Coordinates of C-alpha atoms and ligand atoms in Angstrom, one line a residue:
X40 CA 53.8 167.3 28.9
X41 CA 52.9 169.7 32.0
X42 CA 54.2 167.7 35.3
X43 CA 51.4 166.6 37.6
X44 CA 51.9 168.4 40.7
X45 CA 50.9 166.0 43.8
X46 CA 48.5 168.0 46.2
X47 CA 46.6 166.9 49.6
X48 CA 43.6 165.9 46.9
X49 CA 46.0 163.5 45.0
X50 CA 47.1 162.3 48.3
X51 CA 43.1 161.6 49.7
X52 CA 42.4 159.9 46.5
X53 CA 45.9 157.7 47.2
X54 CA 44.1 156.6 50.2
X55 CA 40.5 155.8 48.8
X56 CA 42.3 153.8 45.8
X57 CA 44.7 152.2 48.5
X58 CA 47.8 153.2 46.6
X59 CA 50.4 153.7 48.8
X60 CA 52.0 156.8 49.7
X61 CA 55.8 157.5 49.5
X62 CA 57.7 159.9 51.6
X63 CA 61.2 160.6 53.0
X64 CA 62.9 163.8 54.6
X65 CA 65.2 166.4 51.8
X66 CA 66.7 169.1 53.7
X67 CA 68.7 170.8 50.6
X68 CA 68.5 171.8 46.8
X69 CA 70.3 168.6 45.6
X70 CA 68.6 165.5 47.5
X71 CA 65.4 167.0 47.0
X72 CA 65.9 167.7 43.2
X73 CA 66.8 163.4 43.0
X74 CA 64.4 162.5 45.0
X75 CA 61.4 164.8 43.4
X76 CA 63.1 163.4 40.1
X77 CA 62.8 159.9 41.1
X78 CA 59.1 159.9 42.2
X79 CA 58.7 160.8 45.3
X80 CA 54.9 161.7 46.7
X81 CA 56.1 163.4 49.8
X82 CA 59.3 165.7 50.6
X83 CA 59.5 166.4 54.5
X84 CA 61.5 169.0 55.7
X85 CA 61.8 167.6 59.2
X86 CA 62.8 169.2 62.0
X87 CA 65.1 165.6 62.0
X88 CA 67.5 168.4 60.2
X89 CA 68.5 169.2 63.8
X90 CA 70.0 165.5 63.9
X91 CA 71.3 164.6 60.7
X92 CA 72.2 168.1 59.4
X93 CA 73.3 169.8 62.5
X94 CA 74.3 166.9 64.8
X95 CA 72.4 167.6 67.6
X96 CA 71.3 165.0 70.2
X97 CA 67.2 166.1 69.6
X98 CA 65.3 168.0 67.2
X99 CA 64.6 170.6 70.4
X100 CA 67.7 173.1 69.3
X101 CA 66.3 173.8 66.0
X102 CA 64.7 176.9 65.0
X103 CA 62.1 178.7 62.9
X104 CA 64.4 180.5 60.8
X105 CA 66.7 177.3 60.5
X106 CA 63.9 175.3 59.2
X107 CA 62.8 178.0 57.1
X108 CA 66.3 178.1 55.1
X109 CA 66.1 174.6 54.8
X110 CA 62.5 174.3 53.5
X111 CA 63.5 177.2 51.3
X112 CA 66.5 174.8 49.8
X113 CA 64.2 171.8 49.0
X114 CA 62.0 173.8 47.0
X115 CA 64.1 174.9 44.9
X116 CA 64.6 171.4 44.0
X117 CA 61.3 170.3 43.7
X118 CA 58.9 170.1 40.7
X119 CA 56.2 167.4 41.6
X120 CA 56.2 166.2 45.3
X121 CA 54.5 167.7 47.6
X122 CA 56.3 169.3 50.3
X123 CA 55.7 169.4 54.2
X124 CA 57.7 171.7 56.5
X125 CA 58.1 170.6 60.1
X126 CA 57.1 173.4 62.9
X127 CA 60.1 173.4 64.9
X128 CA 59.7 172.9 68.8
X129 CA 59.1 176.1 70.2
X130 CA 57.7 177.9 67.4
X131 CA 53.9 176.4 68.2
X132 CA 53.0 175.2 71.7
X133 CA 52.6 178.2 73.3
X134 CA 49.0 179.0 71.5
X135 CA 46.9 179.3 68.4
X136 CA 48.1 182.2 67.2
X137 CA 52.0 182.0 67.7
X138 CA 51.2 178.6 65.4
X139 CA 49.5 180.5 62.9
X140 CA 52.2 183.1 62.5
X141 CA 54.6 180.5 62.4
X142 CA 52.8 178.7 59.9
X143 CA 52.6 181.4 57.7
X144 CA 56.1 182.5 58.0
X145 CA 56.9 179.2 56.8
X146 CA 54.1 179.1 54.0
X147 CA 55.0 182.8 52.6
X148 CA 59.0 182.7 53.0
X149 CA 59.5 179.2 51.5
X150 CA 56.7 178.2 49.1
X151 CA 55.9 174.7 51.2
X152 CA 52.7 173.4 50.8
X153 CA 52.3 172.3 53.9
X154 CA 53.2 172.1 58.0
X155 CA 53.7 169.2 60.3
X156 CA 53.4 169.6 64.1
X157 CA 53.5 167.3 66.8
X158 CA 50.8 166.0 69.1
X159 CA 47.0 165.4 69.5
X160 CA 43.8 167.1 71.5
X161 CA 46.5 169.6 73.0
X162 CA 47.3 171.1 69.3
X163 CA 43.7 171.0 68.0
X164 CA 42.8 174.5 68.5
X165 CA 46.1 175.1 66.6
X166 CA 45.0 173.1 63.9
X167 CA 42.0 174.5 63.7
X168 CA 43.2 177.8 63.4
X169 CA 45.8 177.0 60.7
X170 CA 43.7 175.4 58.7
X171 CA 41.1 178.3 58.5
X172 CA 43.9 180.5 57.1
X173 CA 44.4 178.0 54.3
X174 CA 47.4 176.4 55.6
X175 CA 47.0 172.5 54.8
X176 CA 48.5 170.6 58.1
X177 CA 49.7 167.1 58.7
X178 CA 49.9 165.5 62.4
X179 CA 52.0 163.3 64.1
X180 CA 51.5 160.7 66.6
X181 CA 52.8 158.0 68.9
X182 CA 56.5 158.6 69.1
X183 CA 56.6 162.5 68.8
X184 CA 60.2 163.6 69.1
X185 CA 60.0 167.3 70.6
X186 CA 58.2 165.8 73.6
X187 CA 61.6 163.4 74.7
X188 CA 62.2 164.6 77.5
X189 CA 58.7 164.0 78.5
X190 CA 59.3 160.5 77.1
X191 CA 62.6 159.7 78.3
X192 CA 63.7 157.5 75.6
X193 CA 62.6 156.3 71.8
X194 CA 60.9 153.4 72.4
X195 CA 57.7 152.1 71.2
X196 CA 54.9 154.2 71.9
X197 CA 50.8 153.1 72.7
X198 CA 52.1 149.3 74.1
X199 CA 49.7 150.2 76.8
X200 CA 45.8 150.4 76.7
X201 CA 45.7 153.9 78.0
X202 CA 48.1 155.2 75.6
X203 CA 46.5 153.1 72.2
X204 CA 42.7 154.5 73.4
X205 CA 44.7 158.3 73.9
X206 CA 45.9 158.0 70.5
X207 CA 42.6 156.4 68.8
X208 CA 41.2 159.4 70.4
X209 CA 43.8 161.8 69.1
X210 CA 43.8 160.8 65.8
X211 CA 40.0 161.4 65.4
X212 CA 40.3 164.9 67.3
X213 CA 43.2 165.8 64.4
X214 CA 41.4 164.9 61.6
X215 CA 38.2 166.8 62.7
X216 CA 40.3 169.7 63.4
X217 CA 41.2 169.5 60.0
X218 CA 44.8 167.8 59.6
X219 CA 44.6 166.4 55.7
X220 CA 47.1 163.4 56.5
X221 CA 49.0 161.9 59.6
X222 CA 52.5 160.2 61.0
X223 CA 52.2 157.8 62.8
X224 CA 55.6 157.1 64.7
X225 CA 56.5 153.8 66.3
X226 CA 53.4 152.2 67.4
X227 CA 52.6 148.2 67.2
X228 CA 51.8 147.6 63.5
X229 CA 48.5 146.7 64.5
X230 CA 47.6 149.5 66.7
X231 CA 48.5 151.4 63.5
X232 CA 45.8 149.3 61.1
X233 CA 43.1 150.0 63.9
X234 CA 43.3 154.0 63.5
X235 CA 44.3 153.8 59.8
X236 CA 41.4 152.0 59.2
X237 CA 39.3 154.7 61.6
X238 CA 39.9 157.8 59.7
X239 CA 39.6 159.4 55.7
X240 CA 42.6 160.8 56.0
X241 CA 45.8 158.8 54.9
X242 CA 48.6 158.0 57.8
X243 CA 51.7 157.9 57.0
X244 CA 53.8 155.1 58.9
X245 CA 57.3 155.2 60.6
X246 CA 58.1 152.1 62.5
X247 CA 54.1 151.7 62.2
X248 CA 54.2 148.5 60.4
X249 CA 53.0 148.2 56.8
X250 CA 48.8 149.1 57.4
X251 CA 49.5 152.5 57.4
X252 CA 48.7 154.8 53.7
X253 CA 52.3 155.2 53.5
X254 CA 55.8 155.2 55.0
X255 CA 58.6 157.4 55.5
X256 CA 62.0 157.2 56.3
X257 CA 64.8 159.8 57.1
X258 CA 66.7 160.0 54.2
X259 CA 70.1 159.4 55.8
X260 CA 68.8 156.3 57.4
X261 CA 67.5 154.4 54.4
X262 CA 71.1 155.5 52.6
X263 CA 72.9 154.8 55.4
X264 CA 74.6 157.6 55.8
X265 CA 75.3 157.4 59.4
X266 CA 76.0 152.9 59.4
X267 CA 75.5 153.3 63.5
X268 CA 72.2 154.3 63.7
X269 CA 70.1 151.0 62.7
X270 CA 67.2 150.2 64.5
X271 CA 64.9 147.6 63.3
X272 CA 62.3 149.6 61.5
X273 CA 64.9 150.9 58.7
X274 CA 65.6 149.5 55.8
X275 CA 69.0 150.9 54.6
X276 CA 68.8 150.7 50.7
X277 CA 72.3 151.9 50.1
X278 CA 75.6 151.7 52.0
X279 CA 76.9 155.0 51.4
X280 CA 79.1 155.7 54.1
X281 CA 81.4 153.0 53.4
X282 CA 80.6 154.8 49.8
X283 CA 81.6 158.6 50.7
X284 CA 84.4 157.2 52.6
X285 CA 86.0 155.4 50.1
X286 CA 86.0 157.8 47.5
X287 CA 87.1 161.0 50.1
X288 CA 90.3 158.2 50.9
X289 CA 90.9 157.2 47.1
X290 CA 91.1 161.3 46.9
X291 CA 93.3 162.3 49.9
X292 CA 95.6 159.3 48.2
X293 CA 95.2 160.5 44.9
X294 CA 96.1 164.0 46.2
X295 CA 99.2 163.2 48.2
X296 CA 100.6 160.8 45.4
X297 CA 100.5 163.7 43.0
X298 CA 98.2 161.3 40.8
X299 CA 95.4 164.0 41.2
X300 CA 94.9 166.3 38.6
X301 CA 96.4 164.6 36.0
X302 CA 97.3 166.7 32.5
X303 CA 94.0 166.0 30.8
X304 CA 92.3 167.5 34.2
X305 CA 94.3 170.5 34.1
X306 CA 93.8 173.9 31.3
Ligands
KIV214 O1 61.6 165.2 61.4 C1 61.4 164.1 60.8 O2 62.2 163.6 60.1 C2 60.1 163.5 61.1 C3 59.9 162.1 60.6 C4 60.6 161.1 61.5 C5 58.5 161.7 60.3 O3 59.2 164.0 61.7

């Protein structure tokens, strides 16, 4: 039977039926072939990469051609899921058009289906003009990572009235400009009902409480890959640090005792 590809229709009519959405991050050929395999609505190539994969401090360092070889990984591993490729700080703020070529390297170099960028009213002629080439684009508000330094720290975002009415505002301005879906990134769980429940388009909730369409998670947080990094909105579903560590000791032992390979490993 022909596998049924998920596309930004599937993903509005996900919404409309009020069946949530799943997403997590894949930043090579082998997670994203188990997680495509397992189910998964949404693969992000997030610009988290510069983090997780390249042990940076922020996602700033990362570049175009860094997230391109990433995205470029994933899909090789991907039959069903849909897959959204994070514009990488830099590679879209400066205006419209340096978006849309990024955009399009990403689109015609990788086979993504989609781009994520960062921020509200102050992208929307970016959107705008993305969209109008074709290019389906997903937001992301509240806690946007490439603005940090702006920031200062990753707390909760929109406590305050100013910053909730900004973002009620944003979210309408995004989806007019034509994003098909958006994440929302640590906000109060019901600051995150209010504009879920104010737009068609589904959000998609990180540390946004459980109103949102969806949720995602980095995928080394929920595995718990790196067991120091545990803030309260992950839920770590496997230990595999302790895991990976184990097995690379039981090796180096098996290795230094001779034990490993044994005669019915060897030719
Ligand atoms: O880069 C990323 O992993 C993200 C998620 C946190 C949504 O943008």
């Amino acid at each position: 039977m022909a596998i049924k590809k998920i596309t930004t229709s599937t993903l509005q009519k996900m919404k409309l039926n009020g069946e949530k959405i799943s997403m997590l991050t894949a930043y090579d050929f082998s997670f994203a072939r188990i997680f495509d395999a397992a189910g998964i609505d949404i693969l992000l190539v997030g610009d988290s990469a510069s983090n997780v994969m390249a042990g940076n401090e922020t996602t700033l360092p990362i570049t175009l051609e860094q997230m391109i070889y990433h995205a470029q990984c994933v899909m090789k591993g991907v039959n069903r899921s849909f897959v959204v490729v994070d514009l990488p700080f830099g590679s879209y703020q400066s205006n419209s058009e340096i978006a849309l070529a990024s955009s399009i390297r990403i689109m015609k170099e990788t086979g993504a289906h989609a781009i994520k960028l960062e921020g509200g009213e102050e992208v929307a002629e970016s959107i705008k003009r993305i969209v109008s080439a074709g290019i389906p684009v997903m937001g992301h508000l509240g806690l946007t990572p490439q603005s940090i330094n702006k920031f200062g720290s990753y707390i909760v975002r929109a406590k305050e009235d100013a910053e909730a009415e900004k973002l009620k505002r944003d979210i309408k301005i995004i989806e007019e400009a034509g994003c098909f879906s958006v994440v929302l990134e640590k906000i109060p769980a019901l600051l995150a009902k209010v504009v879920t429940e104010s737009v068609h388009i589904p959000t998609i909730g990180i540390g946004a409480g459980k109103y949102c369409d969806g949720q995602v998670l980095v995928m080394h947080d929920m595995l718990g890959i790196n067991s120091e990094f545990k803030p309260r909105f992950i839920r770590q579903y496997q230990e595999l640090e302790t895991l990976i560590s184990g097995a690379a000791k039981e090796y180096i032992a098996n290795v230094k005792s001779n034990d490993f390979p044994s005669d019915g490993e060897s030719y």
